[in-house]
Amino acid sequence: MQFARRTDELKSEGAYHVLAKAQQLEAQGHTIVHFEIGQPDIETYENVRQAGIRAIESGQTRYTAPAGMPALRAAIAEDAGTRRGISFLPQQVIVSPGAKPNLFFPTLALVEPGDEVLYPDPGFPTYRAMILVAGGKPVPYPLIEEDDFAPDLEYLRRAMSERSRLIILNSPSNPTGGVLSSTALEAIAELALAHNCWVMSDEIYSRLHYLEQAPASIVTLPGMAERTIVVDGFSKTYAMTGWRLGYGIMPVELAQKVDLLVTHSTGSTAQFTQYAGQEALRGPQEQIEEMLIQYRQRRDRMVAGLNSLRGVQCQMPQGAFYAFPNIKAAGISAERLTTMILEQAGVALLPGTAFGSQGEGFLRLSYAASMEQIEQGLERLTAFFSALNFE
């Protein structure tokens, strides 16, 4: 059978691949500790759940405007603008079923075949996939472990060309947990302006950080509001992964193009989900702070435990809920080591190579798991690495 070439280089997300293998082992009677999936282990907040239930019971299960319900777009514009210190219009907001459509559709609306798109490596695997589907040329830029996984700015400068169309940022980062500094953002903004380049800033973890001040957004810098797409959503902050609710904020002219792509693809986002989203934004926010306290405790325990393992070094993540330890001392590929850990220790985690070639020598573990699971997983990992024959 012959298929269109645009799918030739697409691969599944590593998290789903490892999850499937872990579930096969569980079906055979093995107990598995899950660190592979980036999903909060808590339930969607009660007030948000009840808002969704009320919406369903009152018949709010119909089509909506493709870009989203006006009330939700207004709520997103107000909340996102207030948190970033900038003013957004509701017309700039495109609501989508999850954040991924707002990664894909602006890329499709901006990138012509042959255009170059710069993206972080290691980074979320959808970035490379959407560039390829749009016909663009993926140009990965490395992150520096010793600098809290900040972008290699010199490399980025050299990689820019007259074909550069879009720069993708992710802060806080999946998989590293790194947060872009104001200095790095200013340097990247300077590059974007000099090359008349767009920036897509994936800020899905913007509320999940361990800093005294919230991470800065490049959209707030001079000249960047006119060329930046901010991508965010409800899955991580409000534990709404299965509700499928995300959004993008972009210049109105681009939003109109993306609206057309939404119209002819997803159509619209579930109406009752959008009502739940309104409640999430308008309702109490103290639950997020309580969740962050738990994540900080889990992060500290996970990183301390990983750094106690033979041959493992792990930077302290500044945001999100992932640890990205260096396992190069083992002398084993990340892919092979991940398989060994799953099969021999019963711990499911991801190889760094699931996030790009620069992820070789690293593993990714999600600490959005209970402290009991983290303790059990670290106990198993301690036994595994103690018995490992380092090459």
Short mmCIF file of N, CA, C and O in Angstrom, two decimals, residues 23-137:
data_model
loop_
_atom_site.label_atom_id
_atom_site.label_comp_id
_atom_site.label_asym_id
_atom_site.label_seq_id
_atom_site.Cartn_x
_atom_site.Cartn_y
_atom_site.Cartn_z
N GLN A 23 1.50 -1.98 30.52
CA GLN A 23 0.19 -2.59 30.71
C GLN A 23 0.19 -4.07 30.32
O GLN A 23 -0.53 -4.87 30.93
N GLN A 24 1.00 -4.42 29.33
CA GLN A 24 1.14 -5.83 28.97
C GLN A 24 1.73 -6.62 30.13
O GLN A 24 1.27 -7.73 30.45
N LEU A 25 2.75 -6.06 30.78
CA LEU A 25 3.35 -6.72 31.93
C LEU A 25 2.36 -6.82 33.09
O LEU A 25 2.32 -7.83 33.80
N GLU A 26 1.57 -5.76 33.29
CA GLU A 26 0.56 -5.80 34.36
C GLU A 26 -0.48 -6.87 34.09
O GLU A 26 -0.94 -7.55 35.02
N ALA A 27 -0.84 -7.06 32.82
CA ALA A 27 -1.81 -8.09 32.46
C ALA A 27 -1.27 -9.49 32.75
O ALA A 27 -2.04 -10.43 32.95
N GLN A 28 0.07 -9.61 32.79
CA GLN A 28 0.72 -10.89 33.10
C GLN A 28 0.93 -11.09 34.60
O GLN A 28 1.50 -12.08 35.02
N GLY A 29 0.47 -10.12 35.40
CA GLY A 29 0.55 -10.25 36.84
C GLY A 29 1.66 -9.46 37.51
O GLY A 29 1.82 -9.52 38.73
N HIS A 30 2.44 -8.69 36.74
CA HIS A 30 3.51 -7.89 37.31
C HIS A 30 2.95 -6.58 37.88
O HIS A 30 1.98 -6.03 37.36
N THR A 31 3.58 -6.08 38.94
CA THR A 31 3.22 -4.76 39.46
C THR A 31 4.22 -3.74 38.90
O THR A 31 5.43 -3.95 38.96
N ILE A 32 3.70 -2.66 38.35
CA ILE A 32 4.51 -1.66 37.68
C ILE A 32 4.32 -0.31 38.37
O ILE A 32 3.19 0.10 38.65
N VAL A 33 5.42 0.38 38.61
CA VAL A 33 5.37 1.75 39.10
C VAL A 33 5.45 2.66 37.88
O VAL A 33 6.37 2.56 37.07
N HIS A 34 4.48 3.56 37.75
CA HIS A 34 4.36 4.38 36.54
C HIS A 34 4.93 5.78 36.74
O HIS A 34 4.39 6.59 37.47
N PHE A 35 6.05 6.03 36.04
CA PHE A 35 6.64 7.36 35.97
C PHE A 35 6.68 7.87 34.53
O PHE A 35 7.34 8.86 34.25
N GLU A 36 6.00 7.19 33.61
CA GLU A 36 6.14 7.52 32.19
C GLU A 36 5.14 8.56 31.69
O GLU A 36 5.44 9.29 30.73
N ILE A 37 3.97 8.64 32.30
CA ILE A 37 2.91 9.50 31.78
C ILE A 37 2.88 10.83 32.52
O ILE A 37 2.89 10.87 33.76
N GLY A 38 2.86 11.92 31.76
CA GLY A 38 2.79 13.26 32.35
C GLY A 38 1.36 13.67 32.64
O GLY A 38 0.77 14.47 31.92
N GLN A 39 0.82 13.10 33.69
CA GLN A 39 -0.59 13.33 34.02
C GLN A 39 -0.75 13.47 35.53
O GLN A 39 -0.29 12.61 36.28
N PRO A 40 -1.39 14.56 36.00
CA PRO A 40 -1.60 14.70 37.44
C PRO A 40 -2.33 13.49 38.02
O PRO A 40 -3.24 12.95 37.39
N ASP A 41 -1.92 13.06 39.19
CA ASP A 41 -2.54 11.89 39.79
C ASP A 41 -3.77 12.24 40.60
O ASP A 41 -4.44 11.35 41.13
N ILE A 42 -4.10 13.54 40.68
CA ILE A 42 -5.28 13.96 41.42
C ILE A 42 -6.49 14.03 40.48
O ILE A 42 -6.35 14.07 39.26
N GLU A 43 -7.67 14.04 41.07
CA GLU A 43 -8.90 14.19 40.29
C GLU A 43 -9.09 15.66 39.89
O GLU A 43 -8.60 16.57 40.57
N THR A 44 -9.81 15.88 38.79
CA THR A 44 -10.21 17.23 38.44
C THR A 44 -10.91 17.87 39.64
O THR A 44 -11.70 17.22 40.33
N TYR A 45 -10.63 19.13 39.90
CA TYR A 45 -11.18 19.80 41.08
C TYR A 45 -12.70 19.70 41.11
O TYR A 45 -13.37 19.78 40.07
N GLU A 46 -13.24 19.57 42.31
CA GLU A 46 -14.66 19.31 42.48
C GLU A 46 -15.53 20.38 41.84
O GLU A 46 -16.52 20.08 41.17
N ASN A 47 -15.18 21.65 42.02
CA ASN A 47 -16.02 22.71 41.46
C ASN A 47 -16.02 22.66 39.93
O ASN A 47 -17.04 22.95 39.28
N VAL A 48 -14.91 22.24 39.34
CA VAL A 48 -14.83 22.13 37.88
C VAL A 48 -15.65 20.94 37.40
O VAL A 48 -16.38 21.03 36.41
N ARG A 49 -15.54 19.82 38.10
CA ARG A 49 -16.34 18.64 37.74
C ARG A 49 -17.83 18.95 37.78
O ARG A 49 -18.59 18.61 36.87
N GLN A 50 -18.24 19.62 38.86
CA GLN A 50 -19.66 19.92 39.02
C GLN A 50 -20.16 20.88 37.94
O GLN A 50 -21.31 20.77 37.47
N ALA A 51 -19.31 21.81 37.52
CA ALA A 51 -19.70 22.73 36.45
C ALA A 51 -19.94 21.96 35.15
O ALA A 51 -20.88 22.25 34.40
N GLY A 52 -19.08 20.97 34.87
CA GLY A 52 -19.27 20.15 33.69
C GLY A 52 -20.54 19.31 33.77
O GLY A 52 -21.28 19.19 32.79
N ILE A 53 -20.79 18.76 34.95
CA ILE A 53 -22.01 17.95 35.14
C ILE A 53 -23.26 18.80 34.96
O ILE A 53 -24.22 18.41 34.28
N ARG A 54 -23.25 19.99 35.56
CA ARG A 54 -24.42 20.87 35.42
C ARG A 54 -24.64 21.25 33.96
O ARG A 54 -25.79 21.33 33.49
N ALA A 55 -23.55 21.46 33.24
CA ALA A 55 -23.69 21.82 31.83
C ALA A 55 -24.32 20.69 31.03
O ALA A 55 -25.20 20.92 30.19
N ILE A 56 -23.90 19.47 31.29
CA ILE A 56 -24.49 18.32 30.60
C ILE A 56 -25.96 18.18 30.96
O ILE A 56 -26.84 18.00 30.08
N GLU A 57 -26.27 18.29 32.24
CA GLU A 57 -27.65 18.10 32.69
C GLU A 57 -28.57 19.20 32.16
O GLU A 57 -29.78 18.97 32.00
N SER A 58 -28.03 20.37 31.88
CA SER A 58 -28.85 21.46 31.36
C SER A 58 -28.85 21.52 29.84
O SER A 58 -29.35 22.48 29.25
N GLY A 59 -28.27 20.49 29.21
CA GLY A 59 -28.35 20.39 27.76
C GLY A 59 -27.26 21.13 27.01
O GLY A 59 -27.40 21.35 25.80
N GLN A 60 -26.17 21.49 27.68
CA GLN A 60 -25.09 22.21 27.01
C GLN A 60 -24.16 21.20 26.32
O GLN A 60 -22.98 21.05 26.66
N THR A 61 -24.71 20.52 25.34
CA THR A 61 -23.98 19.46 24.63
C THR A 61 -24.08 19.66 23.11
O THR A 61 -24.12 18.69 22.35
N ARG A 62 -24.09 20.91 22.69
CA ARG A 62 -24.30 21.23 21.27
C ARG A 62 -23.01 21.76 20.65
O ARG A 62 -22.00 21.93 21.31
N TYR A 63 -23.08 22.02 19.36
CA TYR A 63 -21.96 22.69 18.69
C TYR A 63 -21.78 24.10 19.27
O TYR A 63 -22.72 24.74 19.71
N THR A 64 -20.54 24.56 19.20
CA THR A 64 -20.27 25.96 19.52
C THR A 64 -19.51 26.56 18.33
O THR A 64 -19.17 25.86 17.38
N ALA A 65 -19.26 27.86 18.40
CA ALA A 65 -18.41 28.48 17.38
C ALA A 65 -17.06 27.77 17.36
O ALA A 65 -16.54 27.40 18.42
N PRO A 66 -16.47 27.54 16.19
CA PRO A 66 -15.20 26.80 16.11
C PRO A 66 -14.11 27.35 17.01
O PRO A 66 -13.35 26.58 17.61
N ALA A 67 -14.00 28.66 17.14
CA ALA A 67 -12.94 29.26 17.95
C ALA A 67 -13.24 29.22 19.44
O ALA A 67 -12.38 29.59 20.25
N GLY A 68 -14.44 28.77 19.81
CA GLY A 68 -14.78 28.68 21.21
C GLY A 68 -15.93 29.60 21.60
O GLY A 68 -16.25 30.56 20.89
N MET A 69 -16.56 29.31 22.74
CA MET A 69 -17.64 30.14 23.24
C MET A 69 -17.11 31.53 23.60
O MET A 69 -16.04 31.64 24.20
N PRO A 70 -17.84 32.59 23.25
CA PRO A 70 -17.36 33.95 23.55
C PRO A 70 -17.01 34.15 25.02
O PRO A 70 -16.01 34.81 25.33
N ALA A 71 -17.82 33.59 25.93
CA ALA A 71 -17.56 33.80 27.36
C ALA A 71 -16.25 33.16 27.77
O ALA A 71 -15.51 33.71 28.61
N LEU A 72 -15.93 31.98 27.23
CA LEU A 72 -14.68 31.33 27.58
C LEU A 72 -13.50 32.06 26.96
O LEU A 72 -12.46 32.25 27.60
N ARG A 73 -13.63 32.50 25.72
CA ARG A 73 -12.53 33.25 25.09
C ARG A 73 -12.23 34.53 25.88
O ARG A 73 -11.06 34.89 26.06
N ALA A 74 -13.27 35.18 26.36
CA ALA A 74 -13.08 36.39 27.17
C ALA A 74 -12.39 36.06 28.49
O ALA A 74 -11.49 36.79 28.95
N ALA A 75 -12.81 34.95 29.12
CA ALA A 75 -12.21 34.55 30.39
C ALA A 75 -10.73 34.19 30.21
O ALA A 75 -9.89 34.54 31.04
N ILE A 76 -10.41 33.50 29.13
CA ILE A 76 -9.02 33.13 28.85
C ILE A 76 -8.19 34.38 28.61
O ILE A 76 -7.08 34.53 29.15
N ALA A 77 -8.70 35.30 27.79
CA ALA A 77 -7.95 36.53 27.49
C ALA A 77 -7.66 37.31 28.77
O ALA A 77 -6.54 37.81 28.97
N GLU A 78 -8.65 37.39 29.65
CA GLU A 78 -8.46 38.14 30.90
C GLU A 78 -7.46 37.45 31.80
O GLU A 78 -6.53 38.08 32.34
N ASP A 79 -7.63 36.14 32.00
CA ASP A 79 -6.76 35.40 32.91
C ASP A 79 -5.32 35.34 32.39
O ASP A 79 -4.37 35.64 33.12
N ALA A 80 -5.17 34.98 31.12
CA ALA A 80 -3.82 34.86 30.55
C ALA A 80 -3.12 36.21 30.51
O ALA A 80 -1.91 36.30 30.77
N GLY A 81 -3.86 37.25 30.20
CA GLY A 81 -3.25 38.58 30.16
C GLY A 81 -2.84 39.06 31.54
O GLY A 81 -1.75 39.61 31.71
N THR A 82 -3.70 38.86 32.53
CA THR A 82 -3.39 39.29 33.89
C THR A 82 -2.15 38.59 34.41
O THR A 82 -1.28 39.22 35.03
N ARG A 83 -2.05 37.29 34.17
CA ARG A 83 -0.91 36.53 34.69
C ARG A 83 0.40 36.89 33.98
O ARG A 83 1.47 36.73 34.55
N ARG A 84 0.32 37.35 32.76
CA ARG A 84 1.54 37.69 32.01
C ARG A 84 1.81 39.19 31.97
O ARG A 84 2.82 39.60 31.41
N GLY A 85 0.90 39.98 32.52
CA GLY A 85 1.11 41.42 32.54
C GLY A 85 0.96 42.06 31.18
O GLY A 85 1.69 43.01 30.84
N ILE A 86 0.02 41.58 30.40
CA ILE A 86 -0.21 42.11 29.05
C ILE A 86 -1.71 42.04 28.77
O ILE A 86 -2.44 41.29 29.41
N SER A 87 -2.18 42.83 27.83
CA SER A 87 -3.60 42.83 27.48
C SER A 87 -3.84 41.99 26.22
O SER A 87 -3.19 42.20 25.20
N PHE A 88 -4.75 41.01 26.32
CA PHE A 88 -5.17 40.20 25.18
C PHE A 88 -6.63 40.47 24.87
O PHE A 88 -7.45 40.73 25.77
N LEU A 89 -6.99 40.39 23.60
CA LEU A 89 -8.38 40.49 23.17
C LEU A 89 -8.99 39.11 23.06
O LEU A 89 -8.30 38.16 22.67
N PRO A 90 -10.29 38.95 23.35
CA PRO A 90 -10.93 37.65 23.14
C PRO A 90 -10.78 37.14 21.71
O PRO A 90 -10.68 35.92 21.49
N GLN A 91 -10.72 38.06 20.74
CA GLN A 91 -10.59 37.66 19.33
C GLN A 91 -9.24 37.02 19.03
O GLN A 91 -9.06 36.40 17.98
N GLN A 92 -8.29 37.16 19.93
CA GLN A 92 -6.99 36.54 19.75
C GLN A 92 -6.96 35.08 20.22
O GLN A 92 -5.98 34.37 19.98
N VAL A 93 -8.00 34.67 20.89
CA VAL A 93 -8.03 33.35 21.53
C VAL A 93 -8.70 32.33 20.63
O VAL A 93 -9.80 32.56 20.11
N ILE A 94 -8.06 31.18 20.45
CA ILE A 94 -8.65 30.04 19.76
C ILE A 94 -8.70 28.87 20.76
O ILE A 94 -7.66 28.40 21.24
N VAL A 95 -9.90 28.43 21.08
CA VAL A 95 -10.10 27.29 21.99
C VAL A 95 -10.02 26.01 21.17
O VAL A 95 -10.49 25.96 20.02
N SER A 96 -9.44 24.98 21.74
CA SER A 96 -9.27 23.72 21.00
C SER A 96 -9.40 22.52 21.93
O SER A 96 -9.25 22.65 23.15
N PRO A 97 -9.71 21.35 21.37
CA PRO A 97 -9.77 20.13 22.18
C PRO A 97 -8.37 19.66 22.54
O PRO A 97 -7.75 18.85 21.83
N GLY A 98 -7.85 20.16 23.64
CA GLY A 98 -6.46 19.96 24.01
C GLY A 98 -5.60 21.05 23.40
O GLY A 98 -6.04 21.82 22.55
N ALA A 99 -4.36 21.12 23.84
CA ALA A 99 -3.46 22.18 23.34
C ALA A 99 -2.85 21.83 21.99
O ALA A 99 -2.43 22.73 21.25
N LYS A 100 -2.78 20.54 21.63
CA LYS A 100 -2.07 20.14 20.41
C LYS A 100 -2.61 20.81 19.15
O LYS A 100 -1.80 21.18 18.28
N PRO A 101 -3.92 20.97 18.96
CA PRO A 101 -4.37 21.67 17.75
C PRO A 101 -3.80 23.07 17.63
O PRO A 101 -3.55 23.55 16.52
N ASN A 102 -3.55 23.73 18.77
CA ASN A 102 -2.98 25.07 18.71
C ASN A 102 -1.46 25.05 18.58
O ASN A 102 -0.83 26.10 18.48
N LEU A 103 -0.86 23.86 18.58
CA LEU A 103 0.50 23.70 18.11
C LEU A 103 0.51 23.47 16.61
O LEU A 103 1.25 24.10 15.87
N PHE A 104 -0.37 22.58 16.15
CA PHE A 104 -0.42 22.20 14.74
C PHE A 104 -0.93 23.31 13.84
O PHE A 104 -0.31 23.64 12.82
N PHE A 105 -2.09 23.88 14.16
CA PHE A 105 -2.76 24.77 13.21
C PHE A 105 -2.01 26.07 12.94
O PHE A 105 -1.92 26.49 11.77
N PRO A 106 -1.46 26.76 13.95
CA PRO A 106 -0.65 27.94 13.61
C PRO A 106 0.56 27.58 12.75
O PRO A 106 0.97 28.36 11.89
N THR A 107 1.14 26.39 13.00
CA THR A 107 2.27 25.95 12.17
C THR A 107 1.81 25.76 10.72
O THR A 107 2.49 26.20 9.78
N LEU A 108 0.65 25.14 10.53
CA LEU A 108 0.13 24.96 9.18
C LEU A 108 -0.18 26.30 8.52
O LEU A 108 -0.04 26.45 7.30
N ALA A 109 -0.62 27.27 9.32
CA ALA A 109 -1.00 28.57 8.77
C ALA A 109 0.21 29.43 8.43
O ALA A 109 0.09 30.38 7.65
N LEU A 110 1.38 29.10 9.00
CA LEU A 110 2.56 29.96 8.82
C LEU A 110 3.65 29.35 7.95
O LEU A 110 4.38 30.07 7.27
N VAL A 111 3.81 28.04 8.01
CA VAL A 111 4.99 27.40 7.44
C VAL A 111 4.71 26.86 6.04
O VAL A 111 3.79 26.07 5.84
N GLU A 112 5.51 27.32 5.09
CA GLU A 112 5.46 26.80 3.72
C GLU A 112 6.49 25.68 3.57
O GLU A 112 7.46 25.61 4.33
N PRO A 113 6.30 24.79 2.59
CA PRO A 113 7.30 23.75 2.35
C PRO A 113 8.70 24.35 2.18
O PRO A 113 8.89 25.30 1.42
N GLY A 114 9.65 23.81 2.91
CA GLY A 114 11.02 24.30 2.85
C GLY A 114 11.37 25.33 3.90
O GLY A 114 12.56 25.58 4.15
N ASP A 115 10.37 25.96 4.53
CA ASP A 115 10.65 26.90 5.60
C ASP A 115 11.29 26.17 6.78
O ASP A 115 10.96 25.01 7.08
N GLU A 116 12.18 26.84 7.47
CA GLU A 116 12.88 26.24 8.60
C GLU A 116 12.18 26.60 9.91
O GLU A 116 11.80 27.76 10.13
N VAL A 117 12.03 25.61 10.77
CA VAL A 117 11.42 25.82 12.08
C VAL A 117 12.40 25.30 13.13
O VAL A 117 12.81 24.13 13.11
N LEU A 118 12.79 26.17 14.05
CA LEU A 118 13.73 25.81 15.10
C LEU A 118 12.97 25.36 16.34
O LEU A 118 12.00 26.02 16.76
N TYR A 119 13.41 24.25 16.92
CA TYR A 119 12.69 23.69 18.07
C TYR A 119 13.69 23.04 19.03
O TYR A 119 14.78 22.65 18.63
N PRO A 120 13.35 22.95 20.32
CA PRO A 120 14.29 22.43 21.31
C PRO A 120 14.46 20.91 21.21
O PRO A 120 13.51 20.18 20.96
N ASP A 121 15.69 20.47 21.41
CA ASP A 121 16.02 19.05 21.44
C ASP A 121 16.99 18.84 22.60
O ASP A 121 18.11 19.34 22.55
N PRO A 122 16.53 18.13 23.66
CA PRO A 122 15.28 17.38 23.77
C PRO A 122 14.06 18.30 23.93
O PRO A 122 14.15 19.35 24.56
N GLY A 123 12.93 17.83 23.36
CA GLY A 123 11.70 18.60 23.41
C GLY A 123 10.50 17.72 23.13
O GLY A 123 10.64 16.55 22.73
N PHE A 124 9.33 18.27 23.33
CA PHE A 124 8.07 17.56 23.12
C PHE A 124 8.03 17.02 21.68
O PHE A 124 8.22 17.79 20.72
N PRO A 125 7.80 15.72 21.48
CA PRO A 125 7.92 15.14 20.14
C PRO A 125 6.92 15.67 19.11
O PRO A 125 7.17 15.58 17.91
N THR A 126 5.82 16.25 19.56
CA THR A 126 4.85 16.81 18.61
C THR A 126 5.44 17.96 17.80
O THR A 126 5.02 18.21 16.67
N TYR A 127 6.43 18.67 18.36
CA TYR A 127 7.02 19.80 17.62
C TYR A 127 7.57 19.32 16.28
O TYR A 127 7.26 19.89 15.23
N ARG A 128 8.40 18.31 16.31
CA ARG A 128 8.99 17.80 15.06
C ARG A 128 7.90 17.26 14.13
O ARG A 128 7.95 17.49 12.92
N ALA A 129 6.92 16.57 14.70
CA ALA A 129 5.85 16.00 13.88
C ALA A 129 5.08 17.07 13.13
O ALA A 129 4.81 16.95 11.93
N MET A 130 4.73 18.15 13.80
CA MET A 130 3.91 19.18 13.15
C MET A 130 4.72 19.93 12.10
O MET A 130 4.16 20.38 11.08
N ILE A 131 6.02 20.09 12.33
CA ILE A 131 6.87 20.73 11.32
C ILE A 131 6.89 19.89 10.05
O ILE A 131 6.74 20.40 8.93
N LEU A 132 7.06 18.57 10.21
CA LEU A 132 7.10 17.68 9.06
C LEU A 132 5.77 17.67 8.31
O LEU A 132 5.73 17.69 7.07
N VAL A 133 4.66 17.62 9.03
CA VAL A 133 3.35 17.61 8.38
C VAL A 133 3.14 18.90 7.58
O VAL A 133 2.54 18.87 6.49
N ALA A 134 3.63 20.01 8.08
CA ALA A 134 3.49 21.29 7.38
C ALA A 134 4.44 21.40 6.19
O ALA A 134 4.34 22.37 5.41
N GLY A 135 5.36 20.45 6.06
CA GLY A 135 6.31 20.51 4.96
C GLY A 135 7.54 21.33 5.27
O GLY A 135 8.36 21.60 4.39
N GLY A 136 7.67 21.74 6.53
CA GLY A 136 8.82 22.54 6.93
C GLY A 136 10.06 21.69 7.17
O GLY A 136 10.01 20.45 7.17
N LYS A 137 11.17 22.37 7.38
CA LYS A 137 12.43 21.70 7.68
C LYS A 137 12.71 21.83 9.17
O LYS A 137 12.91 22.93 9.67
#
